[in-house]
Short mmCIF file of C-alpha atoms and ligand atoms in Angstrom, two decimals:
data_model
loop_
_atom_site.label_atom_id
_atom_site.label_comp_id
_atom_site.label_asym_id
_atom_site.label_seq_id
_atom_site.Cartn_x
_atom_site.Cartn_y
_atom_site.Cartn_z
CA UNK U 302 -32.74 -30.65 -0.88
CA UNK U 303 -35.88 -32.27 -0.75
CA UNK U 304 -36.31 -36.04 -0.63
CA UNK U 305 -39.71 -37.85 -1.24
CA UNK U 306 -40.32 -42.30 -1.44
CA UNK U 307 -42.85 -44.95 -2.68
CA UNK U 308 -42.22 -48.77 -4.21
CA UNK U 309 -43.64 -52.11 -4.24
CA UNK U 310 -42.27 -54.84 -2.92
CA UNK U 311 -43.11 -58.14 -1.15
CA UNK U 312 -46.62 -57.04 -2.13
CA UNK U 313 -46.80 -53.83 -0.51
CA UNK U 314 -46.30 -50.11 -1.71
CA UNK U 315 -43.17 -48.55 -2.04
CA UNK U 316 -42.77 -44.92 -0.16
CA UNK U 317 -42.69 -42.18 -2.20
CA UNK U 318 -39.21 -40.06 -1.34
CA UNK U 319 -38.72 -36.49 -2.50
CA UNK U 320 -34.86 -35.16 -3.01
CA UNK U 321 -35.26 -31.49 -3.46
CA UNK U 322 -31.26 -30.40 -4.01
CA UNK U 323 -30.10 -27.92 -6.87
CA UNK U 324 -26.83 -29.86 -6.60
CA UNK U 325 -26.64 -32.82 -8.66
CA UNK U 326 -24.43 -34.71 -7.30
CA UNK U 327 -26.04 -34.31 -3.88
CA UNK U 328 -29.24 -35.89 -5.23
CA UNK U 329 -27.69 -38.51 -6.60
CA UNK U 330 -25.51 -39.75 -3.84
CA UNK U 331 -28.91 -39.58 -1.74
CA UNK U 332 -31.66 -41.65 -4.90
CA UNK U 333 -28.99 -44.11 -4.94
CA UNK U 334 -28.66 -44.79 -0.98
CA UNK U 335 -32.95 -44.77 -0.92
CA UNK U 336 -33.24 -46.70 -3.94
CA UNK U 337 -31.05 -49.20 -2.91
CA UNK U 338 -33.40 -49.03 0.45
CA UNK U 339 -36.18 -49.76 -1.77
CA UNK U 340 -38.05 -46.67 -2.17
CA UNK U 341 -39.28 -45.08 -4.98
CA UNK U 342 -37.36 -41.29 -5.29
CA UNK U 343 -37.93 -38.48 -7.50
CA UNK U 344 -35.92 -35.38 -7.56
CA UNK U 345 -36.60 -32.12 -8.38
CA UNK U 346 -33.47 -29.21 -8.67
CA UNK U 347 -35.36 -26.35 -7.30
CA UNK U 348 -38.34 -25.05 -5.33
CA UNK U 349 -40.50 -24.76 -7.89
CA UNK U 350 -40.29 -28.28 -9.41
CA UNK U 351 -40.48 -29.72 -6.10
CA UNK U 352 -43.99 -28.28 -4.84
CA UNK U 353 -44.98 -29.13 -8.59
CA UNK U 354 -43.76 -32.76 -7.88
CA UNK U 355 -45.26 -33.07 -4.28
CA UNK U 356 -48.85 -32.44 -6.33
CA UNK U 357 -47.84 -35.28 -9.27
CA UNK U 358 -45.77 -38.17 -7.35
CA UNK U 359 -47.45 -37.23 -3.99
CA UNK U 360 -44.32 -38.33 -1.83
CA UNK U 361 -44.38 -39.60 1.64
CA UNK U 362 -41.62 -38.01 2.67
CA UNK U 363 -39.47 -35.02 1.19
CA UNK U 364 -35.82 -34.02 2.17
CA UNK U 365 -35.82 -30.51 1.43
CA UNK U 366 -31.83 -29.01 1.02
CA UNK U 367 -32.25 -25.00 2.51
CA UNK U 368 -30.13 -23.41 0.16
CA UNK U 369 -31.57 -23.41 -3.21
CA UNK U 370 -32.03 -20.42 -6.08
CA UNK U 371 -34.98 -18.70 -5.97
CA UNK U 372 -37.95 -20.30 -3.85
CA UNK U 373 -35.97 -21.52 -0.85
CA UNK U 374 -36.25 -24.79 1.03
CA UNK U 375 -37.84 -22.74 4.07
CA UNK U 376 -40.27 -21.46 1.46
CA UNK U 377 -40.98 -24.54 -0.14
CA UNK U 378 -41.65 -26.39 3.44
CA UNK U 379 -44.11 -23.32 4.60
CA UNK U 380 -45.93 -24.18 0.97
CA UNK U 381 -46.29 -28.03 1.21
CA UNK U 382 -47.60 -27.53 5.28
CA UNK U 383 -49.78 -24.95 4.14
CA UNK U 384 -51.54 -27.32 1.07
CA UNK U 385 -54.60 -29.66 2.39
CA UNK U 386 -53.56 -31.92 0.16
CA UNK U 387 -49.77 -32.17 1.62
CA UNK U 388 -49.84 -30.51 4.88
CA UNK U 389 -49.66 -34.10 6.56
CA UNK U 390 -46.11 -34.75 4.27
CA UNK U 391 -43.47 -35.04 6.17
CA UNK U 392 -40.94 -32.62 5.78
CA UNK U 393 -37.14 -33.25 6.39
CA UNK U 394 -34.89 -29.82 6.09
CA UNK U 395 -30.77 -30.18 5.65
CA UNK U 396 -28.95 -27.56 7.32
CA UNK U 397 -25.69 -26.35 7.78
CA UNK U 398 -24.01 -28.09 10.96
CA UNK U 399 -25.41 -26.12 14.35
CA UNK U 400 -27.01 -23.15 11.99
CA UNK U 401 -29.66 -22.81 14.92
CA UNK U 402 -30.69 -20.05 13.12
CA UNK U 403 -31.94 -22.47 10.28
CA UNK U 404 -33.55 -25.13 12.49
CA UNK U 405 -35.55 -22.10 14.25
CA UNK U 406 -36.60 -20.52 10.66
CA UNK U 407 -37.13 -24.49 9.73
CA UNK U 408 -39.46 -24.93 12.47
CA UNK U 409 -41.72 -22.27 12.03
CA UNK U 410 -42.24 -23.36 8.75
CA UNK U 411 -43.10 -26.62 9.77
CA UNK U 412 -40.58 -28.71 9.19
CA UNK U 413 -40.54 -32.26 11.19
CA UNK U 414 -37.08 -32.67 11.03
CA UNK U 415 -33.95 -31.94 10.44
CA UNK U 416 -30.32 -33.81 9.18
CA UNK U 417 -26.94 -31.85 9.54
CA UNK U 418 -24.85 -31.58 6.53
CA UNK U 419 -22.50 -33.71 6.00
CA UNK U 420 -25.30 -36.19 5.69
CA UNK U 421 -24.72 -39.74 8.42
CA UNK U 422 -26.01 -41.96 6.03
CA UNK U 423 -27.71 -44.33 8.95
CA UNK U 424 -28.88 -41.11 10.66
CA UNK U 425 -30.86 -40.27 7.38
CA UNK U 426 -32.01 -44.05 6.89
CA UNK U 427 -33.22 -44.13 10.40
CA UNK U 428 -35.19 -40.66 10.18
CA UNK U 429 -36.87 -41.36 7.39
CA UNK U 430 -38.69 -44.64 8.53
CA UNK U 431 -39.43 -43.24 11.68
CA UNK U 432 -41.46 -40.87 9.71
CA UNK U 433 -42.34 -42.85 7.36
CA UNK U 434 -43.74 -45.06 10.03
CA UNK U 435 -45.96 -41.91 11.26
CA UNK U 436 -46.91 -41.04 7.85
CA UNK U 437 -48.57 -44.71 7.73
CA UNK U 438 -50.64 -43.75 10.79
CA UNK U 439 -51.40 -40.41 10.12
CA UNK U 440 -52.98 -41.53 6.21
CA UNK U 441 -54.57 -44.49 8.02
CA UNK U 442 -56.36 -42.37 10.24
CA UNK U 443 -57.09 -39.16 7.42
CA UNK U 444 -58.50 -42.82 6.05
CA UNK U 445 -60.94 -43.52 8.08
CA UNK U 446 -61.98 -39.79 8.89
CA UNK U 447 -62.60 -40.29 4.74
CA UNK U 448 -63.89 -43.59 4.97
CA UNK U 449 -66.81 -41.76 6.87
CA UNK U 450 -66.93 -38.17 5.19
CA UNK U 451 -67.95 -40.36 2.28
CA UNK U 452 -70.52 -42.84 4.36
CA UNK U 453 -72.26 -39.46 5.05
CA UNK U 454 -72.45 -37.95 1.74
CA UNK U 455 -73.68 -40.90 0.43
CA UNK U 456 -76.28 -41.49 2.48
CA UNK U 457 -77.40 -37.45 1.38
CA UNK U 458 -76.83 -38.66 -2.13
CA UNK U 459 -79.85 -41.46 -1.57
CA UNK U 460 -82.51 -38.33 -1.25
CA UNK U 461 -82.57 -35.79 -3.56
CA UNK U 462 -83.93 -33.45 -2.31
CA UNK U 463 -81.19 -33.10 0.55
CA UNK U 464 -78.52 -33.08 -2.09
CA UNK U 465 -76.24 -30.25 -1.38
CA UNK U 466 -77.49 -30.00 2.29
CA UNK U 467 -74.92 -30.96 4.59
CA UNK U 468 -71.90 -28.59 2.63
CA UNK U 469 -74.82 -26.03 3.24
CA UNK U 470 -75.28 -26.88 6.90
CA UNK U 471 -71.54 -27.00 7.45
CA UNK U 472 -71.39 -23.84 6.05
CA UNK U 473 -73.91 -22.04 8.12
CA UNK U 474 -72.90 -23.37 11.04
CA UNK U 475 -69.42 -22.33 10.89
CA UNK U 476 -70.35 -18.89 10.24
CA UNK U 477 -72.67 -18.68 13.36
CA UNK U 478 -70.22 -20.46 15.40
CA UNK U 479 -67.32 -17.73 14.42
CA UNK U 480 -70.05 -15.24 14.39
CA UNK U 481 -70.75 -15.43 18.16
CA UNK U 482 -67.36 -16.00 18.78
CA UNK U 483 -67.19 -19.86 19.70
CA UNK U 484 -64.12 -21.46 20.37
CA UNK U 485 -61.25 -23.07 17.34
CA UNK U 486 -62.51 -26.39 18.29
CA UNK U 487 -65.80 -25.76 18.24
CA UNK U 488 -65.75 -24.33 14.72
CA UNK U 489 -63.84 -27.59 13.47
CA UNK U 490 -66.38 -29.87 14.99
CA UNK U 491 -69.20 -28.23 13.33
CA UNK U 492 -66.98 -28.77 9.78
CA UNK U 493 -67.37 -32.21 10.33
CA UNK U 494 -70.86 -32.46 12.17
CA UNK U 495 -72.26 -30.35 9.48
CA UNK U 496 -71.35 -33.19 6.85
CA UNK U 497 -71.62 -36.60 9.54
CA UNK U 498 -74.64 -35.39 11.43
CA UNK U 499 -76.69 -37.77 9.73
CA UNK U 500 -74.78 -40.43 9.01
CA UNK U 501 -76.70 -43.06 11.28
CA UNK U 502 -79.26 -42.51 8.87
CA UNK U 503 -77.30 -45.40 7.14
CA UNK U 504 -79.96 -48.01 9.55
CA UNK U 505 -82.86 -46.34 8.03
CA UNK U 506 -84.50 -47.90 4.60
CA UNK U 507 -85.05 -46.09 1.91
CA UNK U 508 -88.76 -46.90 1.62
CA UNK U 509 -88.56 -44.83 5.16
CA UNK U 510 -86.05 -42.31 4.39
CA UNK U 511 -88.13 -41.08 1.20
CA UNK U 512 -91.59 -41.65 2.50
CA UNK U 513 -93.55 -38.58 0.89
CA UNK U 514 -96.11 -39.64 3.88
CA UNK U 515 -95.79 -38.75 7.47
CA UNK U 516 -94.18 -42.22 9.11
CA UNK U 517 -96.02 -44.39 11.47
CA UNK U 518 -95.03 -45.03 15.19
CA UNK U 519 -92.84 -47.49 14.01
CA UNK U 520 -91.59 -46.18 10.95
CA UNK U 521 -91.03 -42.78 13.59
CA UNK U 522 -89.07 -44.91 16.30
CA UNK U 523 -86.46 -46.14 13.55
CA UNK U 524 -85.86 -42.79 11.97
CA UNK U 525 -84.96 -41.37 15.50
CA UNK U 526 -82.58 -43.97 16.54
CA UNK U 527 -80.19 -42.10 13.73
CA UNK U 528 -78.57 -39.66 16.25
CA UNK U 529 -77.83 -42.94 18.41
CA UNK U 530 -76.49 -45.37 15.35
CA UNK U 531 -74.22 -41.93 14.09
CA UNK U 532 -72.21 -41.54 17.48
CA UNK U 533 -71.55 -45.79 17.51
CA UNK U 534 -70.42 -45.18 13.45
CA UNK U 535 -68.08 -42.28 14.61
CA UNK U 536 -67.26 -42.82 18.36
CA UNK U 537 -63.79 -45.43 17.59
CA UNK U 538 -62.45 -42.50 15.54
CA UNK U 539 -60.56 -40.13 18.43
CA UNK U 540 -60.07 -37.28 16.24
CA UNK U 541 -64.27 -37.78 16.07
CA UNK U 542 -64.55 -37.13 19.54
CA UNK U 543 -65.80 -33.31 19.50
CA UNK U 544 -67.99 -34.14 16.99
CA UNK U 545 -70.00 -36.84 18.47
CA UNK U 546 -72.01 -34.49 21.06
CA UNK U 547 -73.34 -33.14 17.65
CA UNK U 548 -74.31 -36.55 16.57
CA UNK U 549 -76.31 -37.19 19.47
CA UNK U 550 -77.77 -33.94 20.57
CA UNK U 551 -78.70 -32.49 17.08
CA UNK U 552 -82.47 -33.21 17.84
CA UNK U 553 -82.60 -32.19 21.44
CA UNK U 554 -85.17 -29.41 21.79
CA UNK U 555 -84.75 -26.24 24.12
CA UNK U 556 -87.98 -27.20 25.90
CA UNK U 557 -86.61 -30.84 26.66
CA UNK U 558 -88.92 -32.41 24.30
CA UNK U 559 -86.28 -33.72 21.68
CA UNK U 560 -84.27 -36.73 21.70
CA UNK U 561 -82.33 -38.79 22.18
CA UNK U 562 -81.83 -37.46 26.09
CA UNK U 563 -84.48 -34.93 26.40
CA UNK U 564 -81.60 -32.28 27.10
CA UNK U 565 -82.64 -28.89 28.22
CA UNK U 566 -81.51 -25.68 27.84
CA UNK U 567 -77.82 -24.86 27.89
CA UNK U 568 -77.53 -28.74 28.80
CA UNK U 569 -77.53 -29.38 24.71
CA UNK U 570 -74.08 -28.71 23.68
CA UNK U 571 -73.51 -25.31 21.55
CA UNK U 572 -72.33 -26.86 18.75
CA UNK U 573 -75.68 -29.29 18.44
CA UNK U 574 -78.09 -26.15 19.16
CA UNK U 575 -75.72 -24.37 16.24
CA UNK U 576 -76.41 -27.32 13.85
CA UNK U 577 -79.98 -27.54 14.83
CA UNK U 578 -81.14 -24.25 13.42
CA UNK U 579 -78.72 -24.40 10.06
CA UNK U 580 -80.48 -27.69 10.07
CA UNK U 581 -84.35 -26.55 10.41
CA UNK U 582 -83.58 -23.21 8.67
CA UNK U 583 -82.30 -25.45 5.77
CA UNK U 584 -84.84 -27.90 5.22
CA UNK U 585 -87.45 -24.91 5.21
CA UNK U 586 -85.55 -23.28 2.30
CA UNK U 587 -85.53 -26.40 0.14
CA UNK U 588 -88.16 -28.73 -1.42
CA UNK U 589 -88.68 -31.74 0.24
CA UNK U 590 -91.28 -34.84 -0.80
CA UNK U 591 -93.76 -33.44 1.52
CA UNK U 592 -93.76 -29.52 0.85
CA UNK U 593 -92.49 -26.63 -1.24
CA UNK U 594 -89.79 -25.00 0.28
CA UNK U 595 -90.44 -21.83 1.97
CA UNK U 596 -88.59 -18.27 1.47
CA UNK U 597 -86.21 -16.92 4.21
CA UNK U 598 -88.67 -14.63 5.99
CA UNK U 599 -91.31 -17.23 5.98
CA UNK U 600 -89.03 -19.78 7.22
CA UNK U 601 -87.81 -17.52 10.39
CA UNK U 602 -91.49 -16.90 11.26
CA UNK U 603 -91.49 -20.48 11.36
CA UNK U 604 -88.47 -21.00 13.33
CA UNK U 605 -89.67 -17.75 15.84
CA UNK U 606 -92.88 -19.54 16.57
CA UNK U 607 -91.34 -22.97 17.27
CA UNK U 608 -88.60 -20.65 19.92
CA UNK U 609 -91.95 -19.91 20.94
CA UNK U 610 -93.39 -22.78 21.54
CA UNK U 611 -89.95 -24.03 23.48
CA UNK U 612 -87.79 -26.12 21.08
CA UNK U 613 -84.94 -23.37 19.71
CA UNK U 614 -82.29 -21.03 21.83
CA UNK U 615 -83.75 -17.69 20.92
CA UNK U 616 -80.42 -15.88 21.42
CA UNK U 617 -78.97 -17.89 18.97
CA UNK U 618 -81.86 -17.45 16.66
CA UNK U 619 -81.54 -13.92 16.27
CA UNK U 620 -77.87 -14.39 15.95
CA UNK U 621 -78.76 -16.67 13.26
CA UNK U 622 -81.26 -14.63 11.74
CA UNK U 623 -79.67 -11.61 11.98
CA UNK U 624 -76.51 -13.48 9.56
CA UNK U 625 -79.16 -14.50 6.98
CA UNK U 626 -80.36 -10.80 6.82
CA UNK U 627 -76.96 -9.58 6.55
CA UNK U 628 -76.62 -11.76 3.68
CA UNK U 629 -73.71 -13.94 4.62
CA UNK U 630 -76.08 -16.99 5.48
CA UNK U 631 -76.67 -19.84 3.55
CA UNK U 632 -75.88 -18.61 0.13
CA UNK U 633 -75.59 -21.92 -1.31
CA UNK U 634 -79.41 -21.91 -0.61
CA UNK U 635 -81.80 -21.41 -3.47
CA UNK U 636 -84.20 -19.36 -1.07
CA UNK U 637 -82.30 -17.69 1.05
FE1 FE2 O 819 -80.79 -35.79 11.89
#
């Protein structure tokens, strides 16, 4: 059985409840209790419908019965954790009293809890709003972490000719990062830097941002505050947290002549100096309002004199280079 809830009442939303059961009666008995609760409840009679119905009525919650023909409520459960969309849906599985076998099987696939058949009534009223309750914070928060996926992109929607660059960037960077074997978290930081890098750039003016010129002093001192105004955008958001050293250090030079710190070396975080070159290597292969773009081999000559001259980890530039070459860099690039 699977159970998902939504209404509105008092002016707020109802929760959206699931009841995945192939036995009538059993659903019934349950959309009447949760109903009468003041949730909204679908049903579905079988695996199939119910994953079908967690993409249409997108429930909060779904109580998932085990026993069902064909796709099975363990099955079902592994599917909806497995789905971006519904991974963060709670998942309540009904078992068989003390089937510890079940709850084990049920917890690899995810489930988040479990009620013992026959159903306690109050038991199943008081699980589901304390999930319910997490739900709320979890969407709040996959909110905000939206809230400012969207910030970024549009603020790379304001200049065309960076369009597309930050999904390229992301890209690149994760690649390098697995490439040279960087840690989980690393990896997942650099899926979010490579889109919220830039995001202070939200402080800078247009008439700045799109200058075809090269900027004055002034002009110069506002553009590189963006690292700076990006970490305070991102820094309340906790899940943020590995992402921020990206932020700030994805301008920091190898010599120590970048900003905003001056970092040197291996003092720049991994994940920044990994952003940096998808970053340069990027803006080379595209147009932008003050030059053509340049073609991959031109660009790393580019890139191997400024290693040269101090500002780039030349390890990590071969790395890099040697990806492009192997044709698994960049390939949303036009020029790569
Ligand atoms: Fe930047």
């Amino acid at each position: 059985m699977l159970v998902c809830v939504s209404w509105i009442e008092n002016g707020r939303m109802a929760e959206r409840i699931l009841i995945v059961d192939d036995e009538s009666a059993a659903r019934a008995a349950l959309a009447v209790l949760l109903k009468r609760e003041g949730f909204e409840v679908r049903n579905a009679s079988d695996g199939v419908s119910a994953l079908a119905e967690c993409t249409s009525f997108r429930p909060d919650l779904v109580l998932l019965d085990i026993l069902m023909p064909g796709i099975d409520g363990f099955e079902v459960c592994q599917r909806i954790k497995a789905t971006p969309e519904t991974r963060l849906t709670p998942v309540v599985l009904i078992t068989g009293l003390s089937e510890t076998g079940d709850r084990i099987r049920g917890i690899n696939a995810g489930a988040d809890d479990f009620l013992s058949k026959p159903i306690d009534y109050d038991e199943l009223l008081a699980r589901t709003r304390s999930l319910l309750k997490l739900k709320q914070y979890t969407d709040e928060l996959e909110n905000a972490e939206a809230v400012l996926i969207s910030l970024a992109l549009s603020i790379e929607a304001r200049d065309p000719y960076t369009r597309g660059h930050c999904e390229r960037l992301a890209d690149m960077s994760i690649r390098l990062a697995g490439r040279i074997g960087a840690s989980e978290e690393d990896i997942k930081a650099l899926r979010r830097g490579g889109i919220v890098h830039d995001i202070g750039k939200v402080a800078v003016p247009d008439a700045i941002l799109l200058k075809p010129g090269p900027l004055s002093r002034d002009e110069m001192d506002l553009m590189r505050k963006h690292p700076l105004v990006g970490e305070r955008i991102c820094e309340p958001l906790k899940t943020f947290r590995s992402v921020l050293p990206i932020i700030r250090h994805h301008h920091e030079r190898f010599d120590g002549s970048g900003y905003p710190d001056g970092l040197h070396g291996a003092d720049i975080p991994l994940t920044a100096r990994i952003l940096q070159l998808a970053d340069v290597y990027d803006a080379l292969t595209t147009d932008r309002p003050y030059r053509k773009a340049d073609v991959s081999e031109i660009a790393f000559e580019i890139m191997e004199n400024e290693a040269t001259q101090g500002w780039w980890d030349r390890e990590l530039l071969s790395a890099f280079r040697e990806m492009i070459r192997e044709g698994r860099g960049s390939p949303a690039s036009p020029r790569a």
